[in-house]
PDB file of C-alpha atoms in Angstrom:
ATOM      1  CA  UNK A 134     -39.585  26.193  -0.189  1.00  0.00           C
ATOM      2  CA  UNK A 135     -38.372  23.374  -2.097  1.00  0.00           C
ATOM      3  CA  UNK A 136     -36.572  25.332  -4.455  1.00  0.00           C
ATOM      4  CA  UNK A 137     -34.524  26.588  -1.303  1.00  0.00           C
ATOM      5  CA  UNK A 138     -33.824  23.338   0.563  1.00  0.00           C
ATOM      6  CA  UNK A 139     -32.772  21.739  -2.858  1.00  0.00           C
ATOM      7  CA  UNK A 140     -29.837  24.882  -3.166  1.00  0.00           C
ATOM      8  CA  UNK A 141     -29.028  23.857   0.046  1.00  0.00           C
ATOM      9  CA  UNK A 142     -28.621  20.622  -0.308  1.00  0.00           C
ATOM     10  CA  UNK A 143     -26.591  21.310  -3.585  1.00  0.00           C
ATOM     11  CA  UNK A 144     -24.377  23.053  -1.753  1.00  0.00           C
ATOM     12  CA  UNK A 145     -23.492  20.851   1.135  1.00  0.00           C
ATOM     13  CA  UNK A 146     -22.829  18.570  -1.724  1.00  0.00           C
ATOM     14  CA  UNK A 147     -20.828  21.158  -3.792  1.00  0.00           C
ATOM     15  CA  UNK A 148     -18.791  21.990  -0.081  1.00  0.00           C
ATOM     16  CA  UNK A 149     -18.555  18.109   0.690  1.00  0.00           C
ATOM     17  CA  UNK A 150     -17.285  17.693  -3.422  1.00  0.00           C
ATOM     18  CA  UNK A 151     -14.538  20.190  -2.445  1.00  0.00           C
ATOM     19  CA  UNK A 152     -13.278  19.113   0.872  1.00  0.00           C
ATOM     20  CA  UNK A 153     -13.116  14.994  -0.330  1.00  0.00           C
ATOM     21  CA  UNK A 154     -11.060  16.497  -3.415  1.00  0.00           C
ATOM     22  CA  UNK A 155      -9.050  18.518  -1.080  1.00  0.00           C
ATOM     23  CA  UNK A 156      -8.622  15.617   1.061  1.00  0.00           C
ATOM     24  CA  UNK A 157      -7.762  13.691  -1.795  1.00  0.00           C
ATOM     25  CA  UNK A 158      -5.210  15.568  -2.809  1.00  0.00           C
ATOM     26  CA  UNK A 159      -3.565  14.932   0.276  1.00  0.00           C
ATOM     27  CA  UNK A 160      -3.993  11.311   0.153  1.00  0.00           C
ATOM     28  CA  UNK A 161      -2.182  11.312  -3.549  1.00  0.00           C
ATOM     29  CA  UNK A 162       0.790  12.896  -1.830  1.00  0.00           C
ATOM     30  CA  UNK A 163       1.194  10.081   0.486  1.00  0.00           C
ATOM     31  CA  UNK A 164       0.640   7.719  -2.041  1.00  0.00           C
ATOM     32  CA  UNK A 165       3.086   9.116  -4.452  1.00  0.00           C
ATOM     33  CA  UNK A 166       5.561   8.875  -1.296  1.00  0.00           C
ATOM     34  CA  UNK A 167       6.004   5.406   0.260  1.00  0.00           C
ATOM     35  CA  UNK A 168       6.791   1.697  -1.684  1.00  0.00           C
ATOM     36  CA  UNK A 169       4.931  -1.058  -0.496  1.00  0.00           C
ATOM     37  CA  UNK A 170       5.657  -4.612  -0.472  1.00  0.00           C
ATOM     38  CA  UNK A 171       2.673  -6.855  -1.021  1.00  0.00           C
ATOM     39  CA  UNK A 172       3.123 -10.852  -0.509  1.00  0.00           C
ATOM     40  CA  UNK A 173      -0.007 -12.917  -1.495  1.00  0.00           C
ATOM     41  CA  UNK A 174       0.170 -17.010  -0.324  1.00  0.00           C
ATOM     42  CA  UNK A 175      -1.141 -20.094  -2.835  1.00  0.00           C
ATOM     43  CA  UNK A 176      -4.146 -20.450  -0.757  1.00  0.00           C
ATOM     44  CA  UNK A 177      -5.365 -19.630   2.926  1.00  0.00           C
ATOM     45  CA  UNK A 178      -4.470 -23.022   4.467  1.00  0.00           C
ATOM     46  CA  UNK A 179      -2.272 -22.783   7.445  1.00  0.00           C
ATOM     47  CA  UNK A 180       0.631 -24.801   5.755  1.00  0.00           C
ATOM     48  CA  UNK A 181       0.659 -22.091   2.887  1.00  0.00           C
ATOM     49  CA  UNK A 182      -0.044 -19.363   5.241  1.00  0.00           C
ATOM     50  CA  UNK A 183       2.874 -20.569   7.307  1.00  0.00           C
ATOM     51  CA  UNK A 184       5.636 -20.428   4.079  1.00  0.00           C
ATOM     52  CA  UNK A 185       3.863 -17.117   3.145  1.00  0.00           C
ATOM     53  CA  UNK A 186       5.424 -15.495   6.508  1.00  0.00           C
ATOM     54  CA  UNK A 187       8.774 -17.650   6.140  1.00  0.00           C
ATOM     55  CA  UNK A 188       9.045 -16.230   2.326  1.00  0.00           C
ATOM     56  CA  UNK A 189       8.260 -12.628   3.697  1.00  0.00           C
ATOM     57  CA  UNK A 190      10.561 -13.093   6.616  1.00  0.00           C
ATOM     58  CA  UNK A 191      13.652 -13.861   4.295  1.00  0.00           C
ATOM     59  CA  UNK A 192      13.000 -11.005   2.352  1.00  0.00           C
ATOM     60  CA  UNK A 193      12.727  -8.373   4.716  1.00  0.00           C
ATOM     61  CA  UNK A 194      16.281  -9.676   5.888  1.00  0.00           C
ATOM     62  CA  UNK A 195      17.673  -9.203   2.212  1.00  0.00           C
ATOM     63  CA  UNK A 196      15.538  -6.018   1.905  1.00  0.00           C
ATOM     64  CA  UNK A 197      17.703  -4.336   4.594  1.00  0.00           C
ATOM     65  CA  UNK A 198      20.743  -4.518   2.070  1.00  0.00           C
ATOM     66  CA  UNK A 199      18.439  -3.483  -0.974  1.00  0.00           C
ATOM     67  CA  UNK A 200      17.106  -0.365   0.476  1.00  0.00           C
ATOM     68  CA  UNK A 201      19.735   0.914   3.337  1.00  0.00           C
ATOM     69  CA  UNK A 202      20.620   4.014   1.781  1.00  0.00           C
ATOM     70  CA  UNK A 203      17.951   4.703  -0.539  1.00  0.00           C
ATOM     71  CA  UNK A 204      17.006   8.434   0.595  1.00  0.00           C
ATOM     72  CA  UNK A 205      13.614   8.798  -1.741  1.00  0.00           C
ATOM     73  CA  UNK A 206      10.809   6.172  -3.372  1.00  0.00           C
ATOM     74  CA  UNK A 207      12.524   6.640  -6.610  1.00  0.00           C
ATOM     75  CA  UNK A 208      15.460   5.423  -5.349  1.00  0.00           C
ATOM     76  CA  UNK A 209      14.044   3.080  -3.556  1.00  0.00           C
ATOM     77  CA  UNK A 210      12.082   1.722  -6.850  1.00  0.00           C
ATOM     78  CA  UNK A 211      15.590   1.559  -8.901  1.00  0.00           C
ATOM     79  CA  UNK A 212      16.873  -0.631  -6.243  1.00  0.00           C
ATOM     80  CA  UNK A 213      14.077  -2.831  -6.543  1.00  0.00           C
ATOM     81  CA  UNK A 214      14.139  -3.443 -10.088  1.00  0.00           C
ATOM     82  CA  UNK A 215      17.644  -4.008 -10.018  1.00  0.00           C
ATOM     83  CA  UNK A 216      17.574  -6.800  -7.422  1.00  0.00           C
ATOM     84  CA  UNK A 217      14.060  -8.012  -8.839  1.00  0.00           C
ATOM     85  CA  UNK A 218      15.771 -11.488  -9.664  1.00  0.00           C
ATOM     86  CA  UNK A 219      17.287 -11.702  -6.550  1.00  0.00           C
ATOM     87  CA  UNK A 220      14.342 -11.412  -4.562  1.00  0.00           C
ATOM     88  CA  UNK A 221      12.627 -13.574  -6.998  1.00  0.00           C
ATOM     89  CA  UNK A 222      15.607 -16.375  -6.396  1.00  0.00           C
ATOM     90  CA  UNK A 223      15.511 -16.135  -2.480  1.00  0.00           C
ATOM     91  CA  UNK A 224      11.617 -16.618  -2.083  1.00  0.00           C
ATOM     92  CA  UNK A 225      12.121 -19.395  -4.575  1.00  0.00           C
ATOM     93  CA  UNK A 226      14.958 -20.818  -2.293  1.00  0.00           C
ATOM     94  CA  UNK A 227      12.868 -20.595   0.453  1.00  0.00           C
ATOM     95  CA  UNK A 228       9.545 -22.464  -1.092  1.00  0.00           C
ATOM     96  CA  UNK A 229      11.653 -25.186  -2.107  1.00  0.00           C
ATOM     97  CA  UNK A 230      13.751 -25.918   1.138  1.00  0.00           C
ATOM     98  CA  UNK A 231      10.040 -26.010   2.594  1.00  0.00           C
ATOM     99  CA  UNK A 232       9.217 -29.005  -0.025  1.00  0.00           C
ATOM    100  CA  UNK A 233       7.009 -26.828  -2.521  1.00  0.00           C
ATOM    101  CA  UNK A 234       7.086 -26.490  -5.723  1.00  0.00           C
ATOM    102  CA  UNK A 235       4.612 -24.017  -6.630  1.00  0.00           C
ATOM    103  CA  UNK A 236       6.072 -21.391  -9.035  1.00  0.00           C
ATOM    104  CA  UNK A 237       6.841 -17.525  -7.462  1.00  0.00           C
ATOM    105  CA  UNK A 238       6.395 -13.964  -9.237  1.00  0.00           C
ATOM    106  CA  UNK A 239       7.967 -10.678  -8.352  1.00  0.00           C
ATOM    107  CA  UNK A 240       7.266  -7.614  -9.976  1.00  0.00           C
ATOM    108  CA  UNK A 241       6.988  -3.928  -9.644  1.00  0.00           C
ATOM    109  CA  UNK A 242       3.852  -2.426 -10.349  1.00  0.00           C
ATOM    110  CA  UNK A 243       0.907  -0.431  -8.894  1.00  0.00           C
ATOM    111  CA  UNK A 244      -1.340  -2.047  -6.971  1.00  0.00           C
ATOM    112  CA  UNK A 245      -4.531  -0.823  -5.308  1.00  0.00           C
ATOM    113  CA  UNK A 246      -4.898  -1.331  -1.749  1.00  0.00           C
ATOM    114  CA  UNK A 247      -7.781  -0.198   0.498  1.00  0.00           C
ATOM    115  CA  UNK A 248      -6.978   1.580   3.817  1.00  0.00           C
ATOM    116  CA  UNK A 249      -4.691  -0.672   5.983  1.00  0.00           C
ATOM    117  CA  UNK A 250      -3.256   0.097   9.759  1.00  0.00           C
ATOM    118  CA  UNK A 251       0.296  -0.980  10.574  1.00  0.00           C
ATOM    119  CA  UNK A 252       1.162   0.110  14.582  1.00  0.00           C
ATOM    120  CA  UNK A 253       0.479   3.458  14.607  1.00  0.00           C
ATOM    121  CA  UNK A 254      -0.354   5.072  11.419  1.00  0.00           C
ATOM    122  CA  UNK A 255      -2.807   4.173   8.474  1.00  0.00           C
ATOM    123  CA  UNK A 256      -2.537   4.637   4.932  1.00  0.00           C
ATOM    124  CA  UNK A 257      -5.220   5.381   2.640  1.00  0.00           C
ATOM    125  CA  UNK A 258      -6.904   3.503   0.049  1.00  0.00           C
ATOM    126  CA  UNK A 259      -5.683   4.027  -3.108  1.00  0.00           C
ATOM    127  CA  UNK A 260      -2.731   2.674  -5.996  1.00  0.00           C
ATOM    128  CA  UNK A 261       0.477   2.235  -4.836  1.00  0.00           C
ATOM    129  CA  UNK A 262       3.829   1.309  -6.424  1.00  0.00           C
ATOM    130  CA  UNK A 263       4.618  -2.039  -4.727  1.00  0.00           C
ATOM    131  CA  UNK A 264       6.888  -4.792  -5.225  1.00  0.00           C
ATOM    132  CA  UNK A 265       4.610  -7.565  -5.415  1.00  0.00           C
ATOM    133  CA  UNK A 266       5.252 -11.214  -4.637  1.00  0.00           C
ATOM    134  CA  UNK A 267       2.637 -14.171  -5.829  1.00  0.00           C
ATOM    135  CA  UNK A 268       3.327 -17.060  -4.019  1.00  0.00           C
ATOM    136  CA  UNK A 269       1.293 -20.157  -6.802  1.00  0.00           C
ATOM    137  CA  UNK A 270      -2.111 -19.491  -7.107  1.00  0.00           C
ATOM    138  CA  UNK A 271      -2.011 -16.019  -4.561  1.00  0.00           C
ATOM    139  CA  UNK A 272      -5.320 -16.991  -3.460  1.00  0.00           C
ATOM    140  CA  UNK A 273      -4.441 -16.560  -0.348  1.00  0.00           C
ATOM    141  CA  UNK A 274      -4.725 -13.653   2.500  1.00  0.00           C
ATOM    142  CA  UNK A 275      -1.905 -11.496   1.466  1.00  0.00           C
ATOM    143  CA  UNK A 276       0.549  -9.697   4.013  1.00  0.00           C
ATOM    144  CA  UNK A 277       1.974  -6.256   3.111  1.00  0.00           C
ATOM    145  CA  UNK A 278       4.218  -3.679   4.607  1.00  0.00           C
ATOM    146  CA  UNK A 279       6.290  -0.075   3.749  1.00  0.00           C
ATOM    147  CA  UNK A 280       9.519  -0.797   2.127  1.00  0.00           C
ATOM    148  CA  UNK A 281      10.436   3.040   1.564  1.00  0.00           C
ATOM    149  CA  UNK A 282      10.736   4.413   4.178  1.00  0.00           C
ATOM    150  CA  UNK A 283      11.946   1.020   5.367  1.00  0.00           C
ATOM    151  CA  UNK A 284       8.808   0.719   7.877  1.00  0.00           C
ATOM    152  CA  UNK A 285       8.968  -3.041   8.142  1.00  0.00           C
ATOM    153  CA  UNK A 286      12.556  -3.690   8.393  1.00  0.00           C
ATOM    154  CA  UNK A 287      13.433  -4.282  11.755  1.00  0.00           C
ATOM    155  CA  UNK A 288      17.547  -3.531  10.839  1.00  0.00           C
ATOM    156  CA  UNK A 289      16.440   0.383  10.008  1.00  0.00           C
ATOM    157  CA  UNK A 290      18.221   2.650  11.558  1.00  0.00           C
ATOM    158  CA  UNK A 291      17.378   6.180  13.125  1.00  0.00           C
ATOM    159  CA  UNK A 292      19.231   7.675  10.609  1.00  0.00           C
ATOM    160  CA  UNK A 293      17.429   6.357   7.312  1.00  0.00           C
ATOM    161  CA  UNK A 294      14.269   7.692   6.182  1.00  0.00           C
ATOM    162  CA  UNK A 295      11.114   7.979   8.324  1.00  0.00           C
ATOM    163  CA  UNK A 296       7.649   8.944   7.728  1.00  0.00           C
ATOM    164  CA  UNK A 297       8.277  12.775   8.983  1.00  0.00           C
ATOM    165  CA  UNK A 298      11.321  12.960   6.198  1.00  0.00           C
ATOM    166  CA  UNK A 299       8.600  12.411   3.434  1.00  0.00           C
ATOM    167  CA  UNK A 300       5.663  13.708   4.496  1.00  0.00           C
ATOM    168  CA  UNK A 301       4.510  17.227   5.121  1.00  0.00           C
ATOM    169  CA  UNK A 302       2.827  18.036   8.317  1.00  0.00           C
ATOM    170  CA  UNK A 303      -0.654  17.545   7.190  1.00  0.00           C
ATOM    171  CA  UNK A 304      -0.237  14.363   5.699  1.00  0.00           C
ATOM    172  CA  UNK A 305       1.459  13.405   8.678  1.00  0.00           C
ATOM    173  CA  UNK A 306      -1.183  14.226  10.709  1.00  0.00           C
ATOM    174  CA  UNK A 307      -3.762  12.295   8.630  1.00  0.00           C
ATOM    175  CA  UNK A 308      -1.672   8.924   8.609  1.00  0.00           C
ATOM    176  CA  UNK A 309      -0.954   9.622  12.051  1.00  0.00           C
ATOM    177  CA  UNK A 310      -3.961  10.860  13.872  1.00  0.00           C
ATOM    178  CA  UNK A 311      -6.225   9.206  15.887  1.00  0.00           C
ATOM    179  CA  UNK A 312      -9.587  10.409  13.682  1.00  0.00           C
ATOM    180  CA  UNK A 313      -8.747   8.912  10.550  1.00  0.00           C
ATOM    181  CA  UNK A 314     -11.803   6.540  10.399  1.00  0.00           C
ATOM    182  CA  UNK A 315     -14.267   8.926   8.957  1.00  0.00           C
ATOM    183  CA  UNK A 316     -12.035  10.610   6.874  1.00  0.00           C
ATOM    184  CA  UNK A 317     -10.348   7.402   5.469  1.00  0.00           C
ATOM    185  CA  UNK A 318     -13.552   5.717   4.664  1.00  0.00           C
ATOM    186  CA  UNK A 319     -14.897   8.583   2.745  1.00  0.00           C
ATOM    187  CA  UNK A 320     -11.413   9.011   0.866  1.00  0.00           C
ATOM    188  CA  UNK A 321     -12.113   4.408   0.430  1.00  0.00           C
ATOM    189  CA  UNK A 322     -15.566   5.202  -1.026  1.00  0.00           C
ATOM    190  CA  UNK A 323     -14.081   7.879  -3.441  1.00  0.00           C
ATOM    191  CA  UNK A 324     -11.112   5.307  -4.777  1.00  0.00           C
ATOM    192  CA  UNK A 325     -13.806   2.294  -4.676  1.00  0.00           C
ATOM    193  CA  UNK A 326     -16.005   4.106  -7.210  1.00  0.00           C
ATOM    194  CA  UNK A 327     -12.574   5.282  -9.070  1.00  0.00           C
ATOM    195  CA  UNK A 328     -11.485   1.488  -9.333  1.00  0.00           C
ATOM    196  CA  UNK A 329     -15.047   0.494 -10.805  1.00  0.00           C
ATOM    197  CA  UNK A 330     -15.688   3.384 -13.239  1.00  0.00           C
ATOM    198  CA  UNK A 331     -12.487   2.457 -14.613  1.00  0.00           C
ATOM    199  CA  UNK A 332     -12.523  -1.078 -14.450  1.00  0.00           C
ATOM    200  CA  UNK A 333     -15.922  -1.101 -16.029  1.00  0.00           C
ATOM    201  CA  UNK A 334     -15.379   2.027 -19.065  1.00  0.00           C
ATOM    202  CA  UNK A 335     -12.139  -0.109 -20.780  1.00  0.00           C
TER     203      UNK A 335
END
């Protein structure tokens, strides 16, 4: 008898193996998709949190320039290395009007995220290309958004990229759907243990 409920249990292990990998799978699709913008504040006070949002307001006015006619993430991603120093100089500008002087950095690079909700979709946990801006210490709670397709840029028109243009119809309906919760979390889990196997095998 034990014999038999020990193959069973390997096997709802071996089907739940194939279904989170399957699932996965999916999840690296959307990931490979979008560019995210990540902005982290010097520290959580409100005075810091309050230039964090003023620093991510002016860019997502100059971002409407950067990206209006970038029609895939690698375009997208050239655009943001070339203008890299300009987004760099206007967050600047905008810490010093404000009477700081703490120092800013902008770069391009993956960054892991876990699973975040903007209005109404969700993206899962994972690493993510993102154009990342470190306000001083970035000790503080960070803001982030979806720069391609231009999610978070309130000048986007109907006609650039959304979502749907990227996506196929099952990834849609994973980012999209209302049971994402369970799903999501198990996909978190997977990524969490990812990050700390790797983190910790260097």
């Amino acid at each position: 008898m034990k014999r038999l409920e020990i193959s069973v249990f390997l096997s709802v292990v071996f089907y739940m193996f194939i279904g989170m990998f399957a699932l996965n799978t999916q999840c690296d699709g959307i990931r490979d998709s979008v560019l995210r913008m990540h902005v982290l504040a010097n520290s959580d006070s409100n005075a810091d949190q309050e230039l964090k949002m003023k620093v991510r307001d002016r860019l997502l006015e100059i971002s409407s320039d950067i990206y209006s006619d970038a029609s895939s993430k690698e375009e997208a991603i050239m655009k943001t290395k070339k203008n890299l120093d300009l987004i760099r100089d206007e967050a600047k500008a905008v810490i010093e009007s404000n009477g700081y002087t703490y120092p800013v950095s902008v770069s391009l690079e993956e960054t892991y995220f876990t699973t975040r909700s903007y209005d109404d979709f969700t993206l899962p946990a994972g690493n993510y290309q993102a154009l990342r801006v470190v306000i001083g210490e970035g000790k503080g709670h960070n803001w982030w958004c979806v720069m391609f397709p231009p999610l978070c840029i309130s000048a986007a028109s109907e006609n650039e990229a959304q979502l749907s243009d990227i996506l196929n119809s099952e990834q849609l309906e994973l980012v999209e759907g209302n049971d994402y919760e369970i799903k999501f979390k198990c996909v978190e889990i997977y990524e969490e243990l990812k990050k700390y196997l790797s983190e910790n095998h260097q």
